[in-house]
Amino acid sequence: MNLNRNKDFESTPALQLVKCLWEEMLKQDDSELANLTQTPSQFIFEAAKFGNSQFLVELIGRYPDLMYQLDEEGYSIFHIAVRYRHANVFNLIYEIGLTKELFVTCEDEDQKNNMLHLAAKLPKQSRIAIVSGAALQMQRELLWFKEIEKIVQPSFREKKNSNKQTPQELFTEEHKELLKSGEQWMKNTAHSCMLVATIITTIIFAAVFSVPGGNDSSKGLPIHLKETWFQVFIISDAIALSSSSIAILMFLSILTSRYTEDDFLESLPFKLMVGLSTLFVSIITMMVAFSTTLLLAYHDSLNCVTMLTTIVASVPATLYIMLHYPLLGDIFCSTYHSRFLFKPSKPIF
């Protein structure tokens, strides 16, 4: 979100209240502020903790010095954003130009953790659960770690904390259970889908040698070879066989993967996405082949029963796609839309 606030946001009653309360707080002297449970600067840390970027945008836009404040642990609002995985707050760091170098070099006093160490730590379960599926959760954690790795100085990537751990070592230790869960989730999903793809391949392969209407006894050619519906049957059967075979290969590749950390970033999600997509295509074309077979077999006596049978036969395939399409959508969004999770903007300071 850009610090040059838009007019719609500026006109909201909530923002007007923020402005009034903040101005009143700044009017208080030191003795009055000492009686408060929180100092003015602590409110920006609470806002960063809960991902309230609009509050921070307004205050930093009016009082830029606030972003240089550090909490009792020595963390800035950007460290807190990394710790609690709030990308909307962290993206503000791209808008402050060269000044961001001051923040990425900060370390806490106790553990000597820099910003990359914070990205390596496993956040609370509530923040992990914003992405469904252990494999996609692992992917999101890797995205955070890789992004922070880009902006910190090269020396900080290998710098050890008080426990003698580099950020990469800390990431591996903190995420070992999530890695195991992601591996199990990926294997279970691939195994189930591979079973369906194998069944479809078997059925479609057998259908080629039992063409509807039979063959001509003299030449051995299909009787309905020149009919349009027969061409539709052959094309849909070929597409179903090809797509189901590709799905099997993709799922087999997932099952035989090494399951390293980096595999969860793009390799495994891409294979699962391709496998699910080709599986959906094979199911659809299989039902098209089945429907054209009925039309060819009963083209001389088409009635309501035949048409109803064709429609009912497509229900299982439609139901399967509807139930599994959200999973495909989640994988696509997590793999490709998450590339825009961190959006650098033009520096305004």
Coordinates of C-alpha atoms in Angstrom, one line a residue:
M1 CA 0.0 0.0 0.0
N2 CA 1.4 3.4 -1.0
L3 CA 2.0 6.0 1.7
N4 CA 0.3 8.6 -0.5
R5 CA -3.1 7.7 0.9
N6 CA -6.1 7.5 -1.3
K7 CA -9.1 9.8 -0.7
D8 CA -11.5 7.0 0.1
F9 CA -9.4 5.9 3.0
E10 CA -8.9 9.5 4.2
S11 CA -12.6 10.1 4.5
T12 CA -13.4 7.1 6.7
P13 CA -14.6 7.8 10.2
A14 CA -12.1 5.3 11.6
L15 CA -9.2 7.3 10.2
Q16 CA -10.5 10.6 11.4
L17 CA -10.7 9.0 14.9
V18 CA -7.1 7.8 14.6
K19 CA -6.0 11.3 13.7
C20 CA -7.8 12.9 16.6
L21 CA -6.6 10.4 19.2
W22 CA -3.0 10.6 18.1
E23 CA -3.0 14.4 18.1
E24 CA -4.5 14.4 21.6
M25 CA -1.8 11.9 22.8
L26 CA 1.0 14.1 21.4
K27 CA -0.3 17.0 23.4
Q28 CA 0.3 15.1 26.7
D29 CA 3.4 15.9 28.6
D30 CA 5.9 13.3 29.9
S31 CA 4.3 13.0 33.3
E32 CA 0.9 12.3 31.8
L33 CA 2.4 9.8 29.4
A34 CA 4.1 8.0 32.2
N35 CA 0.7 7.2 33.7
L36 CA -0.4 5.5 30.5
T37 CA -0.1 1.8 30.1
Q38 CA 1.4 2.3 26.7
T39 CA 3.6 5.1 25.2
P40 CA 2.7 6.6 21.8
S41 CA 5.4 4.6 20.0
Q42 CA 4.1 1.3 21.4
F43 CA 0.8 1.8 19.5
I44 CA 2.7 1.4 16.2
F45 CA 4.2 -1.9 17.4
E46 CA 0.7 -3.2 18.3
A47 CA -0.5 -2.1 14.8
A48 CA 2.4 -3.9 13.2
K49 CA 1.7 -7.0 15.3
F50 CA -1.9 -7.2 14.1
G51 CA -1.2 -6.2 10.5
N52 CA -3.0 -2.8 10.7
S53 CA -1.2 -1.2 7.8
Q54 CA -3.7 1.6 7.3
F55 CA -3.0 2.9 10.8
L56 CA 0.7 2.7 10.2
V57 CA 0.4 4.4 6.8
E58 CA -1.4 7.3 8.3
L59 CA 0.9 7.8 11.2
I60 CA 4.2 7.4 9.4
G61 CA 2.9 9.6 6.6
R62 CA 2.3 12.4 9.1
Y63 CA 5.2 11.6 11.5
P64 CA 8.0 9.7 9.5
D65 CA 10.2 9.5 12.6
L66 CA 7.9 7.0 14.1
M67 CA 9.2 4.2 11.9
Y68 CA 12.7 4.5 13.5
Q69 CA 11.3 3.6 16.9
L70 CA 12.4 0.3 18.4
D71 CA 10.5 -1.8 20.9
E72 CA 12.0 -3.2 24.1
E73 CA 13.5 -6.2 22.2
G74 CA 15.2 -3.9 19.7
Y75 CA 12.7 -4.6 16.9
S76 CA 11.3 -2.1 14.4
I77 CA 7.8 -2.4 12.9
F78 CA 9.3 -4.2 10.0
H79 CA 10.9 -6.9 12.2
I80 CA 7.5 -7.3 13.9
A81 CA 5.9 -7.6 10.4
V82 CA 8.3 -10.4 9.5
R83 CA 7.8 -12.1 12.9
Y84 CA 4.0 -12.2 12.5
R85 CA 4.0 -12.6 8.7
H86 CA 2.1 -9.4 7.8
A87 CA 3.1 -8.7 4.2
N88 CA 1.0 -5.5 4.0
V89 CA 3.0 -4.0 6.8
F90 CA 6.4 -5.3 5.6
N91 CA 5.8 -3.9 2.1
L92 CA 6.2 -0.4 3.5
I93 CA 9.9 -1.0 3.8
Y94 CA 10.2 -0.8 0.0
E95 CA 8.8 2.7 0.0
I96 CA 11.4 4.3 2.2
G97 CA 14.3 4.1 -0.2
L98 CA 17.8 3.7 1.0
T99 CA 16.7 4.1 4.6
K100 CA 15.6 0.5 4.7
E101 CA 19.3 -0.5 5.2
L102 CA 19.0 0.8 8.8
F103 CA 16.3 -1.7 9.6
V104 CA 17.6 -4.9 8.0
T105 CA 20.9 -4.6 10.1
C106 CA 19.1 -4.4 13.5
E107 CA 19.5 -7.3 15.9
D108 CA 17.8 -8.0 19.2
E109 CA 19.9 -7.8 22.4
D110 CA 19.2 -11.3 23.8
Q111 CA 19.4 -13.8 21.0
K112 CA 21.3 -11.6 18.4
N113 CA 18.7 -12.5 15.8
N114 CA 18.7 -10.3 12.7
M115 CA 15.7 -10.0 10.4
L116 CA 16.6 -13.1 8.5
H117 CA 16.6 -15.1 11.7
L118 CA 13.1 -13.8 12.4
A119 CA 12.0 -15.0 8.9
A120 CA 13.5 -18.4 9.8
K121 CA 11.4 -18.8 12.9
L122 CA 8.1 -20.6 12.7
P123 CA 5.3 -18.1 13.4
K124 CA 2.2 -18.8 15.4
Q125 CA -0.3 -21.4 14.2
S126 CA -2.9 -18.7 13.5
R127 CA -0.6 -17.1 11.0
I128 CA 0.4 -20.3 9.3
A129 CA -3.2 -21.4 8.9
I130 CA -4.0 -18.5 6.6
V131 CA -2.8 -20.9 3.9
S132 CA -4.5 -24.3 3.6
G133 CA -2.4 -27.5 3.3
A134 CA 0.9 -28.2 5.0
A135 CA 2.8 -28.2 1.6
L136 CA 1.4 -24.7 0.7
Q137 CA 2.2 -23.5 4.2
M138 CA 5.8 -24.6 3.8
Q139 CA 5.8 -22.8 0.4
R140 CA 4.7 -19.6 2.0
E141 CA 7.3 -19.8 4.7
L142 CA 10.0 -20.3 2.0
L143 CA 8.7 -17.3 0.2
W144 CA 9.1 -15.1 3.3
F145 CA 12.6 -16.5 3.9
K146 CA 13.8 -16.0 0.3
E147 CA 12.3 -12.4 0.2
I148 CA 14.1 -11.3 3.4
E149 CA 17.3 -13.0 2.1
K150 CA 17.2 -10.7 -0.9
I151 CA 17.2 -7.5 1.1
V152 CA 19.7 -8.3 3.9
Q153 CA 23.4 -7.8 3.5
P154 CA 25.3 -10.9 2.3
S155 CA 27.2 -11.2 5.6
F156 CA 23.9 -11.4 7.5
R157 CA 22.9 -14.5 5.6
E158 CA 25.6 -16.5 7.3
K159 CA 25.7 -14.6 10.6
K160 CA 25.1 -16.7 13.7
N161 CA 22.9 -15.8 16.6
S162 CA 23.7 -16.5 20.3
N163 CA 22.8 -20.1 19.8
K164 CA 25.4 -20.4 17.1
Q165 CA 22.8 -20.9 14.3
T166 CA 22.8 -19.3 10.9
P167 CA 19.4 -18.3 9.5
Q168 CA 19.3 -21.3 7.2
E169 CA 20.1 -23.7 10.1
L170 CA 17.4 -22.0 12.2
F171 CA 14.9 -22.3 9.4
T172 CA 15.6 -26.0 9.0
E173 CA 15.2 -26.7 12.7
E174 CA 12.1 -24.7 13.1
H175 CA 10.3 -26.1 10.0
K176 CA 11.3 -29.8 10.2
E177 CA 7.8 -30.8 11.5
L178 CA 6.1 -28.7 8.9
L179 CA 8.3 -30.2 6.2
K180 CA 7.3 -33.7 7.3
S181 CA 3.6 -32.7 7.3
G182 CA 4.0 -31.2 3.9
E183 CA 5.6 -34.3 2.6
Q184 CA 2.9 -36.5 3.9
W185 CA 0.1 -34.2 2.6
M186 CA 1.7 -34.1 -0.8
K187 CA 2.1 -37.9 -0.9
N188 CA -1.4 -38.6 0.2
T189 CA -2.9 -36.2 -2.4
A190 CA -0.7 -37.6 -5.2
H191 CA -1.4 -41.2 -4.3
S192 CA -5.2 -40.7 -4.3
C193 CA -5.2 -38.8 -7.6
M194 CA -2.9 -41.3 -9.2
L195 CA -5.3 -44.1 -8.4
V196 CA -8.1 -42.2 -10.2
A197 CA -5.8 -41.4 -13.2
T198 CA -4.8 -45.1 -13.4
I199 CA -8.4 -46.3 -13.5
I200 CA -9.2 -43.8 -16.2
T201 CA -6.2 -44.8 -18.3
T202 CA -7.2 -48.5 -18.1
I203 CA -10.8 -47.8 -19.1
I204 CA -9.9 -45.5 -22.0
F205 CA -7.2 -47.8 -23.3
A206 CA -9.7 -50.7 -23.4
A207 CA -12.3 -48.5 -25.1
V208 CA -10.1 -48.0 -28.2
F209 CA -10.3 -51.8 -29.0
S210 CA -14.1 -51.9 -28.5
V211 CA -15.3 -49.1 -30.7
P212 CA -19.1 -48.4 -30.7
G213 CA -21.0 -50.2 -33.5
G214 CA -18.3 -52.8 -34.1
N215 CA -16.1 -53.3 -37.1
D216 CA -16.9 -54.2 -40.7
S217 CA -16.3 -57.9 -41.2
S218 CA -14.8 -57.5 -44.7
K219 CA -12.3 -54.7 -44.1
G220 CA -12.1 -54.6 -40.3
L221 CA -12.8 -50.9 -40.2
P222 CA -15.3 -49.4 -37.7
I223 CA -18.8 -49.2 -39.1
H224 CA -19.4 -45.6 -38.0
L225 CA -15.9 -44.4 -39.1
K226 CA -17.3 -41.6 -41.3
E227 CA -19.8 -40.3 -38.8
T228 CA -19.2 -37.1 -36.9
W229 CA -19.9 -38.6 -33.5
F230 CA -17.4 -41.3 -34.1
Q231 CA -14.7 -38.6 -34.8
V232 CA -15.7 -36.9 -31.6
F233 CA -15.3 -40.3 -29.8
I234 CA -11.8 -40.9 -31.2
I235 CA -10.6 -37.4 -30.4
S236 CA -12.0 -37.4 -26.9
D237 CA -10.7 -40.9 -26.2
A238 CA -7.2 -39.9 -27.4
I239 CA -7.2 -36.7 -25.2
A240 CA -8.4 -38.7 -22.2
L241 CA -5.7 -41.3 -22.6
S242 CA -3.0 -38.7 -23.1
S243 CA -4.0 -36.5 -20.3
S244 CA -4.5 -39.3 -17.8
S245 CA -1.0 -40.7 -18.7
I246 CA 0.5 -37.3 -18.1
A247 CA -1.3 -37.1 -14.7
I248 CA 0.1 -40.5 -13.7
L249 CA 3.6 -39.3 -14.6
M250 CA 3.2 -36.1 -12.6
F251 CA 1.9 -37.9 -9.5
L252 CA 4.6 -40.6 -9.8
S253 CA 7.2 -37.8 -10.0
I254 CA 5.7 -36.3 -6.8
L255 CA 5.8 -39.7 -5.0
T256 CA 9.5 -40.2 -5.9
S257 CA 10.6 -36.7 -5.1
R258 CA 13.5 -36.0 -2.7
Y259 CA 11.3 -33.6 -0.7
T260 CA 14.0 -31.0 0.0
E261 CA 12.9 -27.6 1.3
D262 CA 13.4 -25.9 -2.1
D263 CA 11.2 -28.5 -3.8
F264 CA 8.2 -27.0 -2.0
L265 CA 8.8 -23.6 -3.4
E266 CA 7.9 -24.3 -7.1
S267 CA 8.7 -27.9 -8.2
L268 CA 6.2 -29.9 -6.1
P269 CA 3.3 -27.4 -6.4
F270 CA 3.8 -27.1 -10.1
K271 CA 3.8 -30.9 -10.6
L272 CA 0.7 -31.3 -8.5
M273 CA -1.1 -28.5 -10.4
V274 CA -0.3 -30.0 -13.7
G275 CA -1.3 -33.5 -12.5
L276 CA -4.7 -32.2 -11.2
S277 CA -5.3 -30.1 -14.4
T278 CA -4.6 -33.1 -16.7
L279 CA -6.7 -35.3 -14.4
F280 CA -9.7 -33.0 -14.8
V281 CA -9.2 -32.9 -18.5
S282 CA -9.1 -36.7 -18.7
I283 CA -12.3 -37.0 -16.6
I284 CA -14.2 -34.5 -18.9
T285 CA -13.0 -36.1 -22.1
M286 CA -13.8 -39.6 -20.7
M287 CA -17.4 -38.6 -20.1
V288 CA -17.5 -37.0 -23.6
A289 CA -16.3 -40.3 -25.1
F290 CA -19.0 -42.2 -23.1
S291 CA -21.7 -39.9 -24.2
T292 CA -20.8 -40.2 -27.9
T293 CA -20.7 -44.0 -27.5
L294 CA -24.3 -43.9 -26.4
L295 CA -25.3 -41.6 -29.2
L296 CA -23.6 -43.9 -31.7
A297 CA -25.1 -47.1 -30.3
Y298 CA -28.6 -45.8 -30.1
H299 CA -28.7 -43.1 -32.8
D300 CA -31.6 -44.8 -34.5
S301 CA -33.7 -44.9 -31.4
L302 CA -32.8 -41.8 -29.4
N303 CA -35.3 -41.1 -26.6
C304 CA -35.6 -39.4 -23.3
V305 CA -34.1 -42.4 -21.5
T306 CA -31.0 -42.3 -23.6
M307 CA -30.5 -38.6 -23.2
L308 CA -31.2 -38.8 -19.4
T309 CA -28.6 -41.6 -19.1
T310 CA -26.0 -39.4 -20.8
I311 CA -26.7 -36.5 -18.5
V312 CA -26.7 -38.6 -15.3
A313 CA -23.4 -40.2 -16.4
S314 CA -21.7 -36.8 -16.3
V315 CA -22.8 -36.1 -12.7
P316 CA -19.9 -38.1 -11.0
A317 CA -17.3 -36.4 -13.1
T318 CA -18.9 -33.0 -12.5
L319 CA -19.0 -33.7 -8.8
Y320 CA -15.4 -34.8 -8.6
I321 CA -14.2 -31.7 -10.4
M322 CA -16.3 -29.4 -8.2
L323 CA -14.9 -31.0 -5.0
H324 CA -11.3 -30.8 -6.1
Y325 CA -11.3 -27.6 -8.1
P326 CA -10.8 -25.5 -4.9
L327 CA -7.5 -27.4 -4.2
L328 CA -6.3 -26.6 -7.7
G329 CA -7.3 -23.0 -7.2
D330 CA -5.4 -22.8 -3.9
I331 CA -2.2 -24.3 -5.5
F332 CA -2.4 -21.9 -8.4
C333 CA -2.9 -18.8 -6.2
S334 CA -0.2 -19.9 -3.7
T335 CA 2.3 -20.6 -6.4
Y336 CA 1.7 -17.7 -8.8
H337 CA -0.3 -15.0 -7.1
S338 CA 2.0 -15.2 -4.1
R339 CA 4.8 -13.8 -6.3
F340 CA 3.0 -10.5 -5.8
L341 CA 2.9 -10.9 -2.1
F342 CA 5.8 -8.5 -1.8
K343 CA 5.3 -5.5 -4.0
P344 CA 8.1 -2.9 -4.1
S345 CA 6.9 0.6 -4.8
K346 CA 8.7 3.9 -5.6
P347 CA 10.5 5.4 -2.7
I348 CA 8.8 8.5 -1.3
F349 CA 11.3 9.6 1.3

